[in-house]
Structure formats: C-alpha cells, structure tokens
XYZ file of C-alpha atoms in Angstrom:
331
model
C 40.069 14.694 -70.826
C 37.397 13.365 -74.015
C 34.828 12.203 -71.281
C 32.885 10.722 -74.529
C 35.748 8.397 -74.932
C 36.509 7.418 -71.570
C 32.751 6.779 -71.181
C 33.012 4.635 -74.600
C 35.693 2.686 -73.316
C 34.139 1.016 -70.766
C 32.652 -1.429 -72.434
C 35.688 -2.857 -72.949
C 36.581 -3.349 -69.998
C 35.765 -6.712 -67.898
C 34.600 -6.431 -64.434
C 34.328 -9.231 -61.362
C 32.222 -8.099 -58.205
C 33.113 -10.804 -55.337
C 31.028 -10.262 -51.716
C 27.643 -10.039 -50.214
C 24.778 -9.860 -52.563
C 21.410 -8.963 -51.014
C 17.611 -8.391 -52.357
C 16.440 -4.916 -51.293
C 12.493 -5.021 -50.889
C 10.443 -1.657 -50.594
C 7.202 -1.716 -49.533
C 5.423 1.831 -50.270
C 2.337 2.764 -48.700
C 0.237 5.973 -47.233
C 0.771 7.057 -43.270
C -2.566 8.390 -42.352
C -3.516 7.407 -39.032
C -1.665 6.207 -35.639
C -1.984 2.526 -34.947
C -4.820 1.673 -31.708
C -2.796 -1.588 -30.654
C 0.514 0.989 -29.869
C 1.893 4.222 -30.703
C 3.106 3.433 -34.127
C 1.903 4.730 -37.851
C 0.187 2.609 -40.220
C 1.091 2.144 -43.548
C -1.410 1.147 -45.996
C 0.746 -0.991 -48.752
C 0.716 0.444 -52.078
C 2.777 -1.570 -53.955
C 6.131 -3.721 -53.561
C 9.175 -2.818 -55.135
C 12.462 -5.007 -55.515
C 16.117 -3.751 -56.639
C 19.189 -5.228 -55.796
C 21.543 -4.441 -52.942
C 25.305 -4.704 -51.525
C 27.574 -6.066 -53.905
C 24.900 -6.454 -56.722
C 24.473 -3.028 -56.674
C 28.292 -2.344 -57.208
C 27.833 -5.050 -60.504
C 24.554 -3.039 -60.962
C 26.634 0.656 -60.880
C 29.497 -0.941 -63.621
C 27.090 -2.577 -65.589
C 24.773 0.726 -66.318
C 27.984 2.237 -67.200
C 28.357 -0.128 -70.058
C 31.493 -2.577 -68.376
C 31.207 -6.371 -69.175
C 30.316 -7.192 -65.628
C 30.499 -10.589 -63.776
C 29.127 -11.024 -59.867
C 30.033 -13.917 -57.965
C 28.807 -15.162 -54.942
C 26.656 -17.374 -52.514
C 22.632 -17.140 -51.777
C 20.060 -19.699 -50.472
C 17.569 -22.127 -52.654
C 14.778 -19.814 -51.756
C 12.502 -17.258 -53.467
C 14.406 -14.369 -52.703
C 17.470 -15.752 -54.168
C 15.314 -16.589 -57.554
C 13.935 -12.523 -57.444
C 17.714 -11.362 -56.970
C 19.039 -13.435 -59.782
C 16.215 -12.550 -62.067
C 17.131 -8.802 -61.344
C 20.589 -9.118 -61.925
C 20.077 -11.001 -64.951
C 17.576 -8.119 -66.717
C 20.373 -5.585 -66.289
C 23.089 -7.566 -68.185
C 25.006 -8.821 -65.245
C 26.611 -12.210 -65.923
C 25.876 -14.293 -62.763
C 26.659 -17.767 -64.091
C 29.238 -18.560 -60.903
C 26.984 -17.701 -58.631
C 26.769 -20.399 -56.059
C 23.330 -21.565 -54.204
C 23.480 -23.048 -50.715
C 20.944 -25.016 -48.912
C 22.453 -23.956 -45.536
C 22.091 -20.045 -45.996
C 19.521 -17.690 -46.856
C 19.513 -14.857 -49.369
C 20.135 -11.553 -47.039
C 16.802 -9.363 -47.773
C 16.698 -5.997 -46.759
C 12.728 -5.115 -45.958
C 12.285 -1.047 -46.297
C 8.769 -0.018 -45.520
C 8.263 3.847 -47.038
C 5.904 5.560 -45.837
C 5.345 9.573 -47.482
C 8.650 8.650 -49.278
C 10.138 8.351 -45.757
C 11.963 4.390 -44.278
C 9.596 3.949 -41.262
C 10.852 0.516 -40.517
C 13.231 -2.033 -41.799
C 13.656 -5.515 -41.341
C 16.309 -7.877 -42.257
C 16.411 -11.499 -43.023
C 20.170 -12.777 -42.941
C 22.644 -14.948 -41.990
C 26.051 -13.380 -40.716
C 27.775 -16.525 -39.859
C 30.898 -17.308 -41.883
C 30.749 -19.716 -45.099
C 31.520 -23.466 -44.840
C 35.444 -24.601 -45.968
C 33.376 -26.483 -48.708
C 31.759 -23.535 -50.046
C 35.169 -21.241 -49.542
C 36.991 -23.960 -52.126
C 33.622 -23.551 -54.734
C 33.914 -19.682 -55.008
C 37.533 -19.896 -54.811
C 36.959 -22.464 -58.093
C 34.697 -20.391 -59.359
C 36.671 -17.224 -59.431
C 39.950 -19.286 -60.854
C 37.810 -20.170 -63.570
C 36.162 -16.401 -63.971
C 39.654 -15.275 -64.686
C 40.959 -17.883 -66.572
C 38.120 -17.827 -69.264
C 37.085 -13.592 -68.965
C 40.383 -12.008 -67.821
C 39.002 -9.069 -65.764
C 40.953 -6.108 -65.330
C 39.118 -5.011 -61.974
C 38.186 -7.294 -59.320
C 36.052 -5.517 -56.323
C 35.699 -6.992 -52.895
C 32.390 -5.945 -51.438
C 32.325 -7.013 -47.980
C 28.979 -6.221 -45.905
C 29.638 -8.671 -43.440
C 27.540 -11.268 -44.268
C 29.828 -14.184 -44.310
C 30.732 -15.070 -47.816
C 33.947 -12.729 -47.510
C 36.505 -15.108 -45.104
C 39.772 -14.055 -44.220
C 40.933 -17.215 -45.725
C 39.640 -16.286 -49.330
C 40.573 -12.717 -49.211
C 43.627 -13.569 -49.178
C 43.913 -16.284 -51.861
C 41.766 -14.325 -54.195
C 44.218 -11.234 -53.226
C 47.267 -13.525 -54.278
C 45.219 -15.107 -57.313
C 45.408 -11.266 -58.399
C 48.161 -10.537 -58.347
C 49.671 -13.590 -60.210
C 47.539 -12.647 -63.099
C 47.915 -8.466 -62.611
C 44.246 -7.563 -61.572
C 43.327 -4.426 -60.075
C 41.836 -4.864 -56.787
C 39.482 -2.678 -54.902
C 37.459 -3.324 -51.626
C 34.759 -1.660 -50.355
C 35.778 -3.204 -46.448
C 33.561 -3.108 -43.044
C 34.428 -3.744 -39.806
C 34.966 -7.314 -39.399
C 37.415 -8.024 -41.933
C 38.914 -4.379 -41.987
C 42.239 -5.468 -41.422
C 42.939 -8.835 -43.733
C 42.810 -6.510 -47.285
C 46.511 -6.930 -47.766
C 48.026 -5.845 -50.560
C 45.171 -4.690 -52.383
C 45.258 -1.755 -54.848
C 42.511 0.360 -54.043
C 40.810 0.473 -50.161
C 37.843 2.172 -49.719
C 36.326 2.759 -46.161
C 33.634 5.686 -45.115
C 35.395 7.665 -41.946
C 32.708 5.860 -39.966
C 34.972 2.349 -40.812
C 38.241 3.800 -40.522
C 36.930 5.295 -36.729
C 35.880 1.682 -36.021
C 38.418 -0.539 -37.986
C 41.353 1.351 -36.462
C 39.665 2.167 -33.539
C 40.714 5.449 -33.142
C 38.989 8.705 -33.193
C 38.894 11.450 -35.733
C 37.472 14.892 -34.729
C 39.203 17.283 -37.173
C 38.884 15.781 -41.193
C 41.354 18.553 -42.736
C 44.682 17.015 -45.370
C 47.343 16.303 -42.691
C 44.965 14.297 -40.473
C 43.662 12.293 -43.423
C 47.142 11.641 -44.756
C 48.156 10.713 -41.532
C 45.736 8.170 -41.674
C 46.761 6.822 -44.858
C 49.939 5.950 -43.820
C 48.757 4.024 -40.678
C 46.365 2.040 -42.904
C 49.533 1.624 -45.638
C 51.572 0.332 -42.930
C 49.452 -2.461 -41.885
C 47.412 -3.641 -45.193
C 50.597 -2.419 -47.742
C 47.772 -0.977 -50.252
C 48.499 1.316 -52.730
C 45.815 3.652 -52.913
C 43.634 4.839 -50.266
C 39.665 6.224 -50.887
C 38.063 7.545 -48.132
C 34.346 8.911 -48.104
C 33.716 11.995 -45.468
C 30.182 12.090 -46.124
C 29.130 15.882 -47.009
C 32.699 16.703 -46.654
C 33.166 14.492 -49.635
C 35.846 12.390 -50.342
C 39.823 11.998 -49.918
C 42.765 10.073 -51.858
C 45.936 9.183 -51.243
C 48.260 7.599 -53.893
C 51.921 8.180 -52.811
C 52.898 11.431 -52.387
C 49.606 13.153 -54.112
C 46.732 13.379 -51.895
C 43.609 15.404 -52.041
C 40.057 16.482 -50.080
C 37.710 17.175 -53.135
C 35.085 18.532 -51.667
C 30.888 17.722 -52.594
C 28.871 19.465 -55.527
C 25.590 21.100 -53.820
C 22.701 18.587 -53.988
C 19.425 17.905 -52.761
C 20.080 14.431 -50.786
C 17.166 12.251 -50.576
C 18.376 9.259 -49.613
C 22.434 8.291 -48.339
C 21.716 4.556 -49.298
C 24.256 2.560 -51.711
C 26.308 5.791 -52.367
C 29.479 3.652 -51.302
C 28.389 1.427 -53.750
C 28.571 3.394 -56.127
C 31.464 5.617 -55.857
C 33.709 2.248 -55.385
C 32.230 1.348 -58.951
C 33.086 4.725 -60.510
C 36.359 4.809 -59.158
C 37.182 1.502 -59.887
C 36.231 1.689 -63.612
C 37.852 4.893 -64.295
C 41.056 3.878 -62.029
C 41.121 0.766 -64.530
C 40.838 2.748 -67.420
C 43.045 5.818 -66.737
C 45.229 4.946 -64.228
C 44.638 8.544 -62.747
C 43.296 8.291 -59.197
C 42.736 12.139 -59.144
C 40.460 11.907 -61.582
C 38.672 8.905 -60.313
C 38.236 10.184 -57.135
C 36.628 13.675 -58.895
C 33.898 11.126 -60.916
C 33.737 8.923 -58.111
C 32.487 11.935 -55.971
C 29.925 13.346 -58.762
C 28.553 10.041 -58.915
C 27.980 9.346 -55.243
C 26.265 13.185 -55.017
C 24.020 12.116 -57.423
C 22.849 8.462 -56.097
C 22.214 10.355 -53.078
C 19.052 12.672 -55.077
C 17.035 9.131 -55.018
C 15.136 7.610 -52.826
C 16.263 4.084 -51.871
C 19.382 2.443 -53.636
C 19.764 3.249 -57.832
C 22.466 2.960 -60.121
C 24.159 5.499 -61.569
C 23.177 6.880 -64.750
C 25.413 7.019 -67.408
C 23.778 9.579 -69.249
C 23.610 12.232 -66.327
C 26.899 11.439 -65.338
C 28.644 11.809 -68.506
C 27.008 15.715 -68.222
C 27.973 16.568 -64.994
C 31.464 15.803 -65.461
C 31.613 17.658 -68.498
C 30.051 20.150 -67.041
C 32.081 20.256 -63.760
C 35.205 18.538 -64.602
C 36.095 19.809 -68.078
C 38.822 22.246 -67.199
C 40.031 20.876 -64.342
C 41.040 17.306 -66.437
C-alpha cells in the first residue's frame, strides 16, 4: 500500500456529514481548595476553550485529512450556534445547508477541567424530534448537496438529539442509493434499528448491548460474527464496524471478518474517538474499497485521539507515520 498516495487522494474525494452537531465548551481552571457551601472542589477559571462536537467533529476528522467536506444540519438562532459555525467555517468545512431554527437550541456540551481532569459537565439541549417542516428543508437541502457536489460518502451521525428521524433516514438512505453513495452511520440507541440498507454500521459494543438488547460477556471472533449476522438480518447492511474499546475494533464484510486488536497508548481522554474512527474508515473505505484496511487505519486513528485531552481531530501528519510505521507490511 503507497500510504503517501492514498493520503493524497483524499482530497479528491467529496464528503457529506448529516446528524447532530454540537458546541463543546471547556472551561479550565486550578482545584485548590474544597468548596465551604458543600463538599465539592472549586475551580478557579483559567480560560474558556471552544471546539466542535458530534457530527462536526466527524466533518472536523475528514476535513483535517484533506476531503472536500460538507456538514448539514439544524441549530438554534443563538450565540452558540454563531461560535459553532464560526469554528466549522475556520477549518474548511462547507456549512452552507446548514439550517437555523427558532424552535431549537444549539446542543452545548459544558466540560469544566480541573488539573486536566472533567469535574463536571453540563448540557444545554433539546432531544425532542425535528418538526415535519424542518424534516422536508434538510431533506431539500441534502437533494440539492448531491445534485450540485456529488459526494461519494455520506455519514449519518446520530447522537440522539432529534435532527436524525426515522422518516429521513430512510429517504436520505433511498436518495443514496439512487445516486450510488456510500453510506456509513455512526447509530445510538434510539434509532439503532431504522439504518436499513446502509453500507457501513458502526456501533461501540456498549450500543450493540443496548440496541439489541442482549448481553455480551465473551468478545472473541465467533461471538462477534455471530452478532453480525443478527444485525445483517434485520438492517440488510453490508459491512459491520464494531468498536470494543481497549480490545479494539472488529469487521465483518461477508465472509472476511477480523478482531484487530489496539496499538499500546497512553489514553488521556476516550472522548470523540467514535468520531473519528467512523471518519477514517469511511474515507479510506471510499477510497480503497478494502474494509480490512480501513478498519487497521480506523483503529490507529482512534488510539491516537484517545492521547488528548477533550475531543481533537486527527492529524494527518501523525497518522500518515504510524501507519507506515505499523501497517507497511501488513498492506
């Protein structure tokens, strides 16, 4: 494998993020004394920090790995939603369909860090559904994403937070297909099941435990393929990618299957490594058609997220060495 060129090619290749964008604030700050009002630390505020979160942090991922990358989407008319945009926008993500809505909020995620440690968050969101009106303006706007950029990758990044309806999963599934788009999802419990047809799912074992509701004590080959063909029979997907945490991560794509186990790191921080292995492996899927080898990447990539404190993007750079360095012979 010429990891140079595969690395080079993505910028050719055109990338739609659909789901639940969210503003991640960190507040960082000194823990030197125990609070008189009740037993709890104070933090003297340092500074504030802002980066971006759910599914602009998959467009974040693609996007620092040099892919033309689109987001669409629905936040409030508020000052978060201005912040999140202007983020987005400074790292080359094209968020001209995104959709503002007087009736919701933009979901911010409130860290407070304390000696490099989450003492506290706090969340600001709506979970409720979308409106049928604002279902038919995303639906508009991705019809007219496609017909104008022609993605070859459209990702589904579903945190729950209401812009992902059953209804427009599966019209922007069908909408797919009719035009041949890879699609991935990156699913959580609520809509776990309504990912038909899809190309590429991508649950954590925590998800599968709760979206099939059964339990999974033993994580060795035959149990995970047996668990890829329950999933195949009910969504019909083609590939699945499953995260096992330090275990690392498993694929199925007919008949070849694999655990590839994690690379020894120093894990700072587990936040938005979903997001970014579902990036990886969708962008080298897309541009290899090789699961195995997206899966390997994919891995790498979510080992090194996890070295940083709070949610980052990959780096293109670092990755590019580490699977040269690790994946050389084996591709």
């Amino acid at each position: 494998m010429n990891f140079d060129q595969l690395f080079a090619n993505f910028k050719n290749t055109q990338v739609l993020i659909v789901g639940d964008v969210m503003l991640d604030t960190y507040w960082w700050g000194n823990v030197d004394r125990i609070s008189p009002e009740a037993p709890v630390p104070v933090v003297a505020l340092n500074r504030k920090e802002y980066r971006v979160g759910g599914a602009a942090n998959v467009a974040l991922n693609t996007a620092s790995l040099g892919a033309n990358t689109a987001i669409i989407s629905i936040i409030g008319e508020d000052a978060d939603g201005d912040q999140l945009l202007q983020l987005m926008e400074q790292n080359g993500i094209n968020t001209s369909n995104i959709i503002r809505s007087t009736d919701r909020i933009t979901t911010n995620k409130m860290r407070i860090m304390g000696r490099n440690q989450q003492m506290m968050r706090l969340d600001a969101e709506m979970v409720n559904d979308i409106t049928h009106e604002l279902e038919n303006q995303l639906l508009k706007a991705i019809e007219n994403h496609i017909e104008h950029y022609k993605p070859a990758i459209l990702i589904f990044e579903d945190y729950n937070k209401g812009v992902l309806t059953q209804n427009l999963i599966a019209a922007i599934t069908k909408l797919c297909k009719q035009h041949q788009i890879f699609t991935a999802v990156d699913p959580k419990k609520k809509n776990f099941l309504a990912y038909k047809d899809v190309t590429l799912f991508k649950p954590n074992l925590k998800e599968v435990k709760e979206g099939l509701n059964i339990n999974v004590d033993q994580t060795n080959l035959e149990r995970m393929q047996h668990i890829h063909h329950v999933l195949k029979e009910i969504l019909g997907h083609s590939i699945s990618l499953i995260t096992l945490s330090e275990k690392g991560v498993f694929f199925q794509q007919d008949e070849d299957s694999l655990i590839i186990p994690t690379h020894i790191r120093n894990i700072a921080d587990v936040s938005g490594a979903g997001d970014t292995v579902i990036a990886v492996a969708s962008l080298v899927y897309a541009a290899t058609q090789n699961i195995r080898l997206a899966a390997e990447m994919a891995n790498i990539a979510g080992g090194l997220v996890c070295e940083e404190v709070g949610t980052v993007a990959i780096n293109q750079h670092q990755l590019l060495a580490e699977c040269k360095a690790l994946l050389a012979t084996k591709n």
